[in-house]
Tab-separated table of C-alpha atoms in Angstrom:
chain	number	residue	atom	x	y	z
A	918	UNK	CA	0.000	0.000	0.000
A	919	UNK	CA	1.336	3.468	-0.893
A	920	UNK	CA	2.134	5.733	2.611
A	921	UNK	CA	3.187	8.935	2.853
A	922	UNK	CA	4.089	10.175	6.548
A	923	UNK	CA	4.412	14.106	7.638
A	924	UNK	CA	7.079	14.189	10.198
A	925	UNK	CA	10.560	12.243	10.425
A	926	UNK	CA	10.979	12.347	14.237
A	927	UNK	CA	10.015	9.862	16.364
A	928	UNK	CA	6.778	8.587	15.665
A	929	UNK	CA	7.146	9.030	11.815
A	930	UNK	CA	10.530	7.237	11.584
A	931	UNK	CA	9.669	4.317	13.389
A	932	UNK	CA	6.020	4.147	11.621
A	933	UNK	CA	7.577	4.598	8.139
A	934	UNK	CA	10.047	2.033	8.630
A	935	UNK	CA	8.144	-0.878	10.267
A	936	UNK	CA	5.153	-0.147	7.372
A	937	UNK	CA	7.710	-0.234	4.882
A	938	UNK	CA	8.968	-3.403	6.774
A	939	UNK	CA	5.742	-4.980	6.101
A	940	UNK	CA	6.057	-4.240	2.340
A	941	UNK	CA	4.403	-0.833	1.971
A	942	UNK	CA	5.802	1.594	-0.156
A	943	UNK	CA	6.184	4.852	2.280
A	944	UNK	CA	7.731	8.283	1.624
A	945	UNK	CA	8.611	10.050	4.554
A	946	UNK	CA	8.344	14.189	4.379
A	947	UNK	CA	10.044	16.504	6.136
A	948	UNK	CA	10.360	20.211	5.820
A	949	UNK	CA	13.913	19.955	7.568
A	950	UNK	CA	16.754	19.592	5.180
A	951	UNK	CA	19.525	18.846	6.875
A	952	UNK	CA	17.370	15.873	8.487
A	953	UNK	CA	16.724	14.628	5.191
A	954	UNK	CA	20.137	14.738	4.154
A	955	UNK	CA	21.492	12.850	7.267
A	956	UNK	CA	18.552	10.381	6.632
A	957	UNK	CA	19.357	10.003	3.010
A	958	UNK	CA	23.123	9.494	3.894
A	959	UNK	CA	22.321	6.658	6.194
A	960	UNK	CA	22.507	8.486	9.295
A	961	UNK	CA	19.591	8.169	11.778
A	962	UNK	CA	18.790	11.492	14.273
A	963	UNK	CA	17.262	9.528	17.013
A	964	UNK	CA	18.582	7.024	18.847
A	965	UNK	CA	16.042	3.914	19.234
A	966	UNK	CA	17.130	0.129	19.144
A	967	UNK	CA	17.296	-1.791	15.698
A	968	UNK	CA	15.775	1.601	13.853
A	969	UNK	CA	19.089	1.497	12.043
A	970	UNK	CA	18.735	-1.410	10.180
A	971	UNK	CA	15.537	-1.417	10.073
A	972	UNK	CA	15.634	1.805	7.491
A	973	UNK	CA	18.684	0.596	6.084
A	974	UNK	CA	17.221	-2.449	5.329
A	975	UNK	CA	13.874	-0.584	3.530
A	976	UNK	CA	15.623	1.939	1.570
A	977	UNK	CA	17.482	-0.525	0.160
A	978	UNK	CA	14.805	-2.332	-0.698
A	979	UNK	CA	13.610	0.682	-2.505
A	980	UNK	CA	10.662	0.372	0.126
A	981	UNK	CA	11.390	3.558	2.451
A	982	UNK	CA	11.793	7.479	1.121
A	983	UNK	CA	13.002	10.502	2.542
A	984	UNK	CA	12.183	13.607	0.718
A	985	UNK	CA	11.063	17.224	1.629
A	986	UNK	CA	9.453	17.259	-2.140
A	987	UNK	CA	5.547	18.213	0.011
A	988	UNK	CA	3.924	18.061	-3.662
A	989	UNK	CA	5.275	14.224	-3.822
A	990	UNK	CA	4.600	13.100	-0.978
A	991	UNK	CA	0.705	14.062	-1.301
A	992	UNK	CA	0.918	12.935	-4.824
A	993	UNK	CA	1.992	8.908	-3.901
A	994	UNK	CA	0.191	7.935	-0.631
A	995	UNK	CA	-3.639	6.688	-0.465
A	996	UNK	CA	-2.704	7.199	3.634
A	997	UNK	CA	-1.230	10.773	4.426
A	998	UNK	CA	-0.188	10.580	7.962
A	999	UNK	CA	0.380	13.338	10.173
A	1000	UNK	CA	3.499	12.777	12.390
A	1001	UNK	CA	4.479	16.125	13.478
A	1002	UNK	CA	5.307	17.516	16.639
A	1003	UNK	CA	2.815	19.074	18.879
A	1004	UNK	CA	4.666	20.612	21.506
A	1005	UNK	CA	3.286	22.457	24.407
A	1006	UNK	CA	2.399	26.620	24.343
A	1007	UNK	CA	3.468	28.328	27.517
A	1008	UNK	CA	-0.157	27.219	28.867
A	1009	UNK	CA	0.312	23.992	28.397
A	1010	UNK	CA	-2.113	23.427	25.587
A	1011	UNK	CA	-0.710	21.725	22.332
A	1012	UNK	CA	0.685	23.558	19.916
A	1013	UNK	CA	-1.148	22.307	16.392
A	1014	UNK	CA	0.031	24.792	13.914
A	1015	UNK	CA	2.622	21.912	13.157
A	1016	UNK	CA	-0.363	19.500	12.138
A	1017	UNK	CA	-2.699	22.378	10.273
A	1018	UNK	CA	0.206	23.364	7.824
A	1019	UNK	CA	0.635	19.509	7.336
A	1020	UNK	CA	-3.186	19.854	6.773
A	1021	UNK	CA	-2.811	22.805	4.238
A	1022	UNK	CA	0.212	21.388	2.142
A	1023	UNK	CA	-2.495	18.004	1.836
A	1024	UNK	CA	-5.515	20.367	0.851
A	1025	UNK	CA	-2.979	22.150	-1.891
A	1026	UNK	CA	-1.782	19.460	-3.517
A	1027	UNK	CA	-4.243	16.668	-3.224
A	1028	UNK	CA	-5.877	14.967	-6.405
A	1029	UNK	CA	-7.421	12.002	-5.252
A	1030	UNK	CA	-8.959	10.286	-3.044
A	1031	UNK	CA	-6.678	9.805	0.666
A	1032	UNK	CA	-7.135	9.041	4.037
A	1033	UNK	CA	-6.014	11.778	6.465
A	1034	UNK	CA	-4.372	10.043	9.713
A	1035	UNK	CA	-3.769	12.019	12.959
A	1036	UNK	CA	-0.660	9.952	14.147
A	1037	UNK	CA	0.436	12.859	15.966
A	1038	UNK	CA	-1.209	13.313	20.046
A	1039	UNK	CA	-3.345	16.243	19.502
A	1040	UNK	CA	-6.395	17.264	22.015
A	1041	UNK	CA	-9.767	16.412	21.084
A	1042	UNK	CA	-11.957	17.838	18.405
A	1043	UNK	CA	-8.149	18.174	16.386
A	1044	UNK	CA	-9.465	15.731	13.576
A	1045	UNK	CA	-12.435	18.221	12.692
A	1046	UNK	CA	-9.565	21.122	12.313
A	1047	UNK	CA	-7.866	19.109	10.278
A	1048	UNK	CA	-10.933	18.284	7.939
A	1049	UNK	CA	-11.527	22.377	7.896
A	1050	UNK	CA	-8.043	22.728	6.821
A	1051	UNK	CA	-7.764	20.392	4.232
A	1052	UNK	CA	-11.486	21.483	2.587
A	1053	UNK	CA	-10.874	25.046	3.434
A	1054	UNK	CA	-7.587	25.134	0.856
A	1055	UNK	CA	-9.094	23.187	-1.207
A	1056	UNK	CA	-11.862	25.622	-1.622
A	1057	UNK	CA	-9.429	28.282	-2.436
A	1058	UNK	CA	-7.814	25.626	-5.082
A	1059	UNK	CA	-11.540	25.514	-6.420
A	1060	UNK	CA	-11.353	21.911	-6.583
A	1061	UNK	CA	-13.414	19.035	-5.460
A	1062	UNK	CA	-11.341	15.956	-3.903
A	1063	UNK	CA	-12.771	13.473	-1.690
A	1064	UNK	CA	-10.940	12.347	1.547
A	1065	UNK	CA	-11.209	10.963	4.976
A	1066	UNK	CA	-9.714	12.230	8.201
A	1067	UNK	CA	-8.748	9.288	10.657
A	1068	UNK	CA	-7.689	9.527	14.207
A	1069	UNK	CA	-4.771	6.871	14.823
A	1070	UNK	CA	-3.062	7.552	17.458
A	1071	UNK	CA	0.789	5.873	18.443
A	1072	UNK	CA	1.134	3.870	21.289
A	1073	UNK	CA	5.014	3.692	21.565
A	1074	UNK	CA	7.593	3.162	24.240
A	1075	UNK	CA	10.495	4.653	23.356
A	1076	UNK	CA	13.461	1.959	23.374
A	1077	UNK	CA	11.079	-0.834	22.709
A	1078	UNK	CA	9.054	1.253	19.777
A	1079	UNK	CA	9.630	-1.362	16.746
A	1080	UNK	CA	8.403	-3.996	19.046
A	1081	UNK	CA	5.424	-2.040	20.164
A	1082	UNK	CA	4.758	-1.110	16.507
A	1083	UNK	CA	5.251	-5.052	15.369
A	1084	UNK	CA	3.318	-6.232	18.124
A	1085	UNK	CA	0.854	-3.386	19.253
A	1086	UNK	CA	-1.225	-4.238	22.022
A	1087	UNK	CA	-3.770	-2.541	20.534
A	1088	UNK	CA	-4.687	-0.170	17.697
A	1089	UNK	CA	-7.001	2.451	17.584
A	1090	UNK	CA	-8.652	3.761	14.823
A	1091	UNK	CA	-11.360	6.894	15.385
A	1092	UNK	CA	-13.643	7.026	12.271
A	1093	UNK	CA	-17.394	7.073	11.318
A	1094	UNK	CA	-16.632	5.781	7.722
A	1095	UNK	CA	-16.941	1.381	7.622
A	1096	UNK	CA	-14.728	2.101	3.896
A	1097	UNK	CA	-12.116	3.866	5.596
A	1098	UNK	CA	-12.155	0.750	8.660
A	1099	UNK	CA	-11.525	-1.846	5.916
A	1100	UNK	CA	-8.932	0.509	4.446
A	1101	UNK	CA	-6.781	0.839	7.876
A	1102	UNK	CA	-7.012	-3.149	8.823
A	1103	UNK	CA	-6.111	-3.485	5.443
A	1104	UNK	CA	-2.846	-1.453	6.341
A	1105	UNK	CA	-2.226	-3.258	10.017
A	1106	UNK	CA	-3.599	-6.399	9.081
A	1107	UNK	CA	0.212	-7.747	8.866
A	1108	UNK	CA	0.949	-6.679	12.247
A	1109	UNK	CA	-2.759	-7.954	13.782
A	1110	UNK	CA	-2.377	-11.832	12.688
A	1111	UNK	CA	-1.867	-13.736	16.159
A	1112	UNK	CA	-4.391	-11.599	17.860
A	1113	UNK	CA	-7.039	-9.182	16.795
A	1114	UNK	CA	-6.013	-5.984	17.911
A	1115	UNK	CA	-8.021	-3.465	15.644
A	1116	UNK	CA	-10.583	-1.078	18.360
A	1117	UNK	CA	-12.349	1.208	16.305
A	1118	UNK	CA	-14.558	3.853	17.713
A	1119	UNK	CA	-15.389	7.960	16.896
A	1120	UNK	CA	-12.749	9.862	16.471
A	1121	UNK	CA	-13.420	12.256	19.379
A	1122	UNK	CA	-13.349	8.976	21.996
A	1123	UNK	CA	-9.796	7.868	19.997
A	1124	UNK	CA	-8.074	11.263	20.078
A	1125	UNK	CA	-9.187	11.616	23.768
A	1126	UNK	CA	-7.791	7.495	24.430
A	1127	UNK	CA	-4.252	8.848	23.839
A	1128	UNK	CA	-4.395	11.229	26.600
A	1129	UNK	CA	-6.299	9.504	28.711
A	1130	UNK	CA	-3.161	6.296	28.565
A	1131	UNK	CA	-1.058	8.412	28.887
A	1132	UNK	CA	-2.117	10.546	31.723
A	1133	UNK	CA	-3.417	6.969	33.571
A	1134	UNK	CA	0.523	5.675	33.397
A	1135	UNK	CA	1.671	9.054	35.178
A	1136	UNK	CA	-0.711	9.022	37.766
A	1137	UNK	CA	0.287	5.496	38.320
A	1138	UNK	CA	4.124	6.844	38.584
A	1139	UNK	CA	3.313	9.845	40.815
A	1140	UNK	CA	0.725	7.914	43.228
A	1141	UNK	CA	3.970	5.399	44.376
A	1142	UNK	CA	5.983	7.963	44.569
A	1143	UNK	CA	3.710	9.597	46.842
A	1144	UNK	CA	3.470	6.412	48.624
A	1145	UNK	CA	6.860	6.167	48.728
A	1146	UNK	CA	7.720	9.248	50.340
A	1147	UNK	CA	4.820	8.251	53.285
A	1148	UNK	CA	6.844	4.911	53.389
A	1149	UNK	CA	10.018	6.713	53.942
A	1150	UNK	CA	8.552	8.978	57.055
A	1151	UNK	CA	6.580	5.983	58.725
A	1152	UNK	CA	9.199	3.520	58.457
A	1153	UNK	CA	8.583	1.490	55.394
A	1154	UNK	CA	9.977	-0.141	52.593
A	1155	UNK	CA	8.514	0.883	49.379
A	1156	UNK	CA	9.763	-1.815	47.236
A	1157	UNK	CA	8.343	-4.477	49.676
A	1158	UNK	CA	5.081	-2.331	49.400
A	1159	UNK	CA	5.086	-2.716	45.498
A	1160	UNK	CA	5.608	-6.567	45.808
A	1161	UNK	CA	2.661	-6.672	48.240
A	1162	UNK	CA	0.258	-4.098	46.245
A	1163	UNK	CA	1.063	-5.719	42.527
A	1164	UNK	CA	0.450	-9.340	42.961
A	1165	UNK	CA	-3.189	-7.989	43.099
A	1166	UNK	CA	-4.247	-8.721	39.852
A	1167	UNK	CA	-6.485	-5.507	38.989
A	1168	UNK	CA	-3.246	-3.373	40.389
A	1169	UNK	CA	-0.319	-5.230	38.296
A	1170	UNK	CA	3.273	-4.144	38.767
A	1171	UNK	CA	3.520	-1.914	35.390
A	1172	UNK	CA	4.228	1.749	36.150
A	1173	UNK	CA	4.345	1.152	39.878
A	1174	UNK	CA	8.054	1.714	40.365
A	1175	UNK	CA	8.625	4.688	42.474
A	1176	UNK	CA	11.965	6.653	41.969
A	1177	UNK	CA	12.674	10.266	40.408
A	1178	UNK	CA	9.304	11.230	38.547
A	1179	UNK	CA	8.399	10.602	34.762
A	1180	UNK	CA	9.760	12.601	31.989
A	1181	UNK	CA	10.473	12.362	28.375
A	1182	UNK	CA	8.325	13.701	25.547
A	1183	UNK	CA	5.083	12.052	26.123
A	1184	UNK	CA	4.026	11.958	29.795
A	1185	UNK	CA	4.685	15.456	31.065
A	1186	UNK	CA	3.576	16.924	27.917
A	1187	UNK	CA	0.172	14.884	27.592
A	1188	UNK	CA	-0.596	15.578	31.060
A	1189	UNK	CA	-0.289	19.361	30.486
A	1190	UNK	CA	-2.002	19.324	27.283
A	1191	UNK	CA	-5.107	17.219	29.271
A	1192	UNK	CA	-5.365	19.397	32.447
A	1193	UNK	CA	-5.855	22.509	29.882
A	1194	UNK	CA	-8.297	20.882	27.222
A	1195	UNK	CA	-10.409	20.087	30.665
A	1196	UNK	CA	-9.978	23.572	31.503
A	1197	UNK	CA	-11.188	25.100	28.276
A	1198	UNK	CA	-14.374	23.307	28.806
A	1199	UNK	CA	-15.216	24.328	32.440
A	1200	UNK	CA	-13.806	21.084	34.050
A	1201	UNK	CA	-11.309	21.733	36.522
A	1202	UNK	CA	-8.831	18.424	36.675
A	1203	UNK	CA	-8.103	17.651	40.273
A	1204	UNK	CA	-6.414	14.662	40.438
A	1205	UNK	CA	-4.086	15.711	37.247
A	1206	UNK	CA	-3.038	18.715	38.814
A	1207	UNK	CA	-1.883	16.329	41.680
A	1208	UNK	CA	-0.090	14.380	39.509
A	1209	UNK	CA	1.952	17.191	37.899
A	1210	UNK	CA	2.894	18.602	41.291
A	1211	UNK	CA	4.060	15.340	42.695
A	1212	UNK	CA	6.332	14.706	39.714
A	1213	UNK	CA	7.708	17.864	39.723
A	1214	UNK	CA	8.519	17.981	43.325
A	1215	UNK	CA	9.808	13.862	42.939
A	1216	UNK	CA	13.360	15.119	40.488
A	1217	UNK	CA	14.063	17.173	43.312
A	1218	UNK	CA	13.740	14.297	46.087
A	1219	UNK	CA	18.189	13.335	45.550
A	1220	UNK	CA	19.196	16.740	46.274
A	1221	UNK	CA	17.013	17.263	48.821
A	1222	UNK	CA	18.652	13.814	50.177
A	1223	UNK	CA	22.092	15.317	49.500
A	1224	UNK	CA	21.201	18.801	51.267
A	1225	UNK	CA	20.106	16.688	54.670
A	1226	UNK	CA	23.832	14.477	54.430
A	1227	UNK	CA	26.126	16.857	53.364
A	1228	UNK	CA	24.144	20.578	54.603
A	1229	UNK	CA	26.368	22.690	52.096
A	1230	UNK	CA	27.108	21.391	48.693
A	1231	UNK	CA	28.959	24.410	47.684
A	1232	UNK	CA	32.484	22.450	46.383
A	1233	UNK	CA	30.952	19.295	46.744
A	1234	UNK	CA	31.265	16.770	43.396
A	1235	UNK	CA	28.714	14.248	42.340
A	1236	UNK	CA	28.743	11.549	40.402
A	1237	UNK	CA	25.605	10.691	38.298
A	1238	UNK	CA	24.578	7.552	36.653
A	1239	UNK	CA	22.208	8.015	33.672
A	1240	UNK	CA	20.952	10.928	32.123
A	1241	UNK	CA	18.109	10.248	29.338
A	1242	UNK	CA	14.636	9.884	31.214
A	1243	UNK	CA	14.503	6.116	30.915
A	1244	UNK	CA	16.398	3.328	29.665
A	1245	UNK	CA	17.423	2.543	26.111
A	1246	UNK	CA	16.885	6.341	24.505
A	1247	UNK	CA	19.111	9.253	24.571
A	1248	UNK	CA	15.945	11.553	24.976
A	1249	UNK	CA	16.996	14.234	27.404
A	1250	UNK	CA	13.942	16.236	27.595
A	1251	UNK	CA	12.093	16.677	31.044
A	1252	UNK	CA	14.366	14.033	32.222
A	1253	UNK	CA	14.683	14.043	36.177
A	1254	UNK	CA	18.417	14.314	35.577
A	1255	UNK	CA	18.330	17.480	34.451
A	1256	UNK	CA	16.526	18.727	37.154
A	1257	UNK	CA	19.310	16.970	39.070
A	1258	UNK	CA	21.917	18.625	37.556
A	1259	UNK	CA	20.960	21.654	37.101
A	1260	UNK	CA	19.563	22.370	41.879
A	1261	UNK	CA	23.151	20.938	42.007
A	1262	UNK	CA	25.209	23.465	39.731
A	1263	UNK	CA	22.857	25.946	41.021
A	1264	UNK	CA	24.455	25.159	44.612
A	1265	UNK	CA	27.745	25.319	43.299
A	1266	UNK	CA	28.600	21.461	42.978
A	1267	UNK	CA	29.821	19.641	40.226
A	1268	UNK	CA	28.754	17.133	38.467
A	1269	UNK	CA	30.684	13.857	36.463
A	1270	UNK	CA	28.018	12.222	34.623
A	1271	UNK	CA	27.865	9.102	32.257
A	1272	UNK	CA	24.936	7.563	30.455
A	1273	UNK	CA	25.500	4.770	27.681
A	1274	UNK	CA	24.080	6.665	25.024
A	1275	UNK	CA	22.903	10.115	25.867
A	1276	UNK	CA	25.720	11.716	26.594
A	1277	UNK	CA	26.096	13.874	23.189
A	1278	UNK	CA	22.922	15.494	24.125
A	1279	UNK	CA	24.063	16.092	27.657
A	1280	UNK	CA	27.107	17.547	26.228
A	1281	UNK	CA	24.709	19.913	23.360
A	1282	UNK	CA	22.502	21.209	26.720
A	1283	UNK	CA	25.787	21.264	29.416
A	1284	UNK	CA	28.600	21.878	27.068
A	1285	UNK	CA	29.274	25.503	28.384
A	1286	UNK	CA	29.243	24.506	31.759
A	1287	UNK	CA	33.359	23.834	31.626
A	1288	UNK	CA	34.558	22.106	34.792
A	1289	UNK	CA	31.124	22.314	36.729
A	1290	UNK	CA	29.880	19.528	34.041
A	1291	UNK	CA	32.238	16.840	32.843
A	1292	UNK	CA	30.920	14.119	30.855
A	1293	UNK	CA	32.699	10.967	31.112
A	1294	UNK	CA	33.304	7.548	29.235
A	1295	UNK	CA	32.340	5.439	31.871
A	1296	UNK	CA	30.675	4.597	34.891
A	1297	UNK	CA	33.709	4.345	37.225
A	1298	UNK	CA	35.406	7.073	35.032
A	1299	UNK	CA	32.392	9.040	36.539
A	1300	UNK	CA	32.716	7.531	40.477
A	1301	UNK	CA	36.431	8.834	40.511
A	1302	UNK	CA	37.392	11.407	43.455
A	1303	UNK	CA	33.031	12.652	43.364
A	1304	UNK	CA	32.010	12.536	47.426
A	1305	UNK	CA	29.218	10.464	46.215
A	1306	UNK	CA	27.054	8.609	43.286
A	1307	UNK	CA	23.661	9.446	42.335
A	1308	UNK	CA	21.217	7.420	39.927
A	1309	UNK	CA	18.862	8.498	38.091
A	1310	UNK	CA	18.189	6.305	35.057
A	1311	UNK	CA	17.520	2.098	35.620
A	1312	UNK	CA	20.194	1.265	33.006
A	1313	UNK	CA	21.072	-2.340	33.134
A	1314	UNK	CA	24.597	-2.370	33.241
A	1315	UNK	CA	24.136	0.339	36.668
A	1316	UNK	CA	22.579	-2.962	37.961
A	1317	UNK	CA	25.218	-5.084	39.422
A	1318	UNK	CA	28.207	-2.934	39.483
A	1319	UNK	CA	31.703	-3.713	41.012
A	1320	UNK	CA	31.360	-2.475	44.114
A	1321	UNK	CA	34.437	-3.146	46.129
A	1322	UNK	CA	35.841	-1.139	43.046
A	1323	UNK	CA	33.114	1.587	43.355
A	1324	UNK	CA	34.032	2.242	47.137
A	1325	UNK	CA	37.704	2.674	46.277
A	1326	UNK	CA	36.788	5.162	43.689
A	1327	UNK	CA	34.539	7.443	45.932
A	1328	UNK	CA	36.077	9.602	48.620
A	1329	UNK	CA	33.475	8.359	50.509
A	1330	UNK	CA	31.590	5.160	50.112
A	1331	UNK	CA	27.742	7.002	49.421
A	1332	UNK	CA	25.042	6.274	46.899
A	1333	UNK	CA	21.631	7.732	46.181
A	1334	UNK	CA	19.810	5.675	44.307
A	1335	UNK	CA	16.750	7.326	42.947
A	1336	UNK	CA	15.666	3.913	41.203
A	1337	UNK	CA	15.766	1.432	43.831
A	1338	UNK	CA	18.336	-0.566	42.286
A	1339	UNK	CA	19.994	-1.698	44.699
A	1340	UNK	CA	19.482	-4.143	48.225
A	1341	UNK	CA	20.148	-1.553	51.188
A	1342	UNK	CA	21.487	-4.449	53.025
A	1343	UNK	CA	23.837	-5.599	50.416
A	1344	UNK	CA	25.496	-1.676	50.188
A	1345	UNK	CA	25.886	-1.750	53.915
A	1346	UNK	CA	27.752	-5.312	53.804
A	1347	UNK	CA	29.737	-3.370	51.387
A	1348	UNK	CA	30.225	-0.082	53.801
A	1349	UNK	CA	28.238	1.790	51.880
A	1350	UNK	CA	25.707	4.529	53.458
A	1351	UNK	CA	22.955	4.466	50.830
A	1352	UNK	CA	19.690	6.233	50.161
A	1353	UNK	CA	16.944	4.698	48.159
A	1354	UNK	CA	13.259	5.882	47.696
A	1355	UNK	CA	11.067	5.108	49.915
A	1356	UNK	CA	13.042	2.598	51.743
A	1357	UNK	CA	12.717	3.451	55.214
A	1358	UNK	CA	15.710	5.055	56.962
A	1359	UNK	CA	19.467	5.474	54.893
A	1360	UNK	CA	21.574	2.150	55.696
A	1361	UNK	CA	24.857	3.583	56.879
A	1362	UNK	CA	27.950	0.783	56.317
A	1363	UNK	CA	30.285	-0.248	58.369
């Protein structure tokens, strides 16, 4: 099937190349040229595992094509999806003039029939703006084209996206049109085989099940982490906590890990974009406004840790563990390490830091920071002479370090962990005095 896709960033790379993967022929657009040009050279701009060979693979195959050529794009797909970014105004609403000019440059240059798809996470009622848009120019074009706008919206985990994409626990499509439904399980019929996976309902109820996922999994993160910090005060151990609570089948143990707060792209910017849609129509949010606060006040729970051991942290050097927001990604953005690092240059420490595959983006935002920041090659390279290690990203290999090796490296054996990774009675067998979250009272070694 012929796909065109709006957007070569995160959700449009990884679309494009697992539906050219399939054996659809997909051109992706972009208005940026130097992206295209790094695409087109074989270089990939975002860092998720097996995209790589994945679009190497495609384009080879003559399957997968990056162009910023708008008028071909529209020309060659029966699906134009929208893929563009919708980040958030300075009242947290989503920005759509991203996915409107997307719906312009369709309305100018569209011939034939196509199917519209909102890939993108916009608020609800975005699909009907869309429609406007795209009949709207081409009213001014004086021309008569028949087309369908379809709310589809992404359901991917960055650093396990392919998989989600080739193995979607579900897919939603929002549409009043039975044609266009056979048209889309047409296109993820490959990926729907084992188990039917297609939901369709109206497009209001699927642009609104984005959020509402999204916003679910944050209040999930922020409502342990508010248990945790109870469990800390009364005495508790959080971790045994989230054994206890997730064995309970309509709890589970996804998303109940406390630690440092969500970031990334997705949560903190869906949860903003939610609270104000609610707003706009006379609801106030209560319980996302909680959630918000709680995270933001959770990236600042290791300093506040450091403050109480150390008092001054003027002159003090830290080392820190991980930098992207999660695991597998070097995606830097609202990551609690930031907020980390930047209360701690603020009080005049410094900071060594080493993450596995984030650290050129670290370097692009800290760069000018000269000695206060020093990125470093690896994660002992980072432990030498700091007064003590911070975590803030669950990578594996942070899991089972050498710790004899680690104390030797510190001036002082001390580690908070703001991901739980590691057994408090373990570290103190080791002589380490370690913080966790939500584990009771620090364990101070011998």
């Amino acid at each position: 099937m012929r796909v065109t896709i709006f957007g070569s960033g995160y959700v449009g790379l990884v679309t494009g190349a697992c539906l050219a993967e399939a054996g659809n022929d997909v051109v992706c657009v972009d208005v940026g040229a130097g992206k295209i040009d790094r695409l087109n050279g074989g270089e990939v701009p975002i860092h998720e595992p097996g995209l790589d060979a994945l679009i190497k693979r495609n384009r080879e195959a003559g399957r997968l094509e990056f162009t910023t050529d708008a008028e071909k794009g529209v020309d060659h797909g029966l699906f134009q999806l929208i893929a563009v970014g919708t980040p958030p105004d300075e009242d947290g609403a989503a920005d759509l003039r991203h996915v409107l000019a997307v719906a312009r440059t369709i309305g100018t240059h569209l011939s034939r029939y196509s199917i519209v798809v909102t890939k993108s996470t916009v608020p609800v009622g975005t699909a009907d703006k869309v429609r406007r848009e795209v009949d709207a120019t081409l009213q001014s074009r004086q021309a008569t084209v028949e087309f369908d706008v379809v709310s589809n919206p992404e359901f991917l985990k960055e650093g396990a996206a392919i998989q989600d994409f080739m193995k979607p626990d579900r897919i939603i499509i929002g549409t009043d049109n039975p044609r266009t439904v056979e048209l889309m399980r047409m296109l993820y019929e490959p990926f729907t085989r084992n188990h039917e996976r297609f939901i369709v309902m109206d497009v209001r109820s699927a642009e609104l099940t984005k959020y509402a996922a999204n916003a679910m999994l944050a209040t999930k993160i922020s409502f342990m982490n508010e248990l945790a910090n109870l469990a800390e005060r009364v005495g508790a151990d959080i971790e045994k906590v989230r054994v206890g609570i997730g064995s309970d089948p309509r709890i589970g143990y996804s998303f109940i890990y406390p630690g440092t707060g969500y970031g990334g792209s997705c949560f903190p910017k869906d949860v903003k974009a939610l609270i104000r849609s609610a707003r706009e129509v006379g609801h106030q949010p209560e319980i996302l406004g909680a959630v918000e606060t709680v995270n933001a006040r959770q990236k600042e729970v290791l300093v506040h840790k450091m403050r109480r051991h150390f008092g001054e942290l003027k002159g003090r050097t830290l080392a820190l563990w991980g930098l992207a927001f999660k695991p597998n990604t070097d995606d830097m953005r609202e990551a609690p390490a930031r907020t980390i690092i930047d209360l701690l240059l603020k009080a005049g420490a410094r900071v060594r830091a080493y993450d596995p595959v984030a650290l050129e983006e670290a370097y692009r935002i800290y760069g000018t920071r000269g000695a206060e920041f020093t990125s470093c090659r690896n994660a002992y390279e980072a432990a030498e002479g700091a007064d003590a290690l911070a975590i803030a990203t669950e990578w594996q290999e942070f899991r089972s370090p050498d710790f004899e090796r680690l104390r030797q490296l510190l001036k002082q054996p001390l580690i908070f962990d703001g991901r739980n990774l590691y057994d408090p009675a373990v570290l103190a067998r080791f002589g380490f005095t370690y913080y966790g979250v939500g584990r009771g009272k620090s364990v101070a070694g011998a």
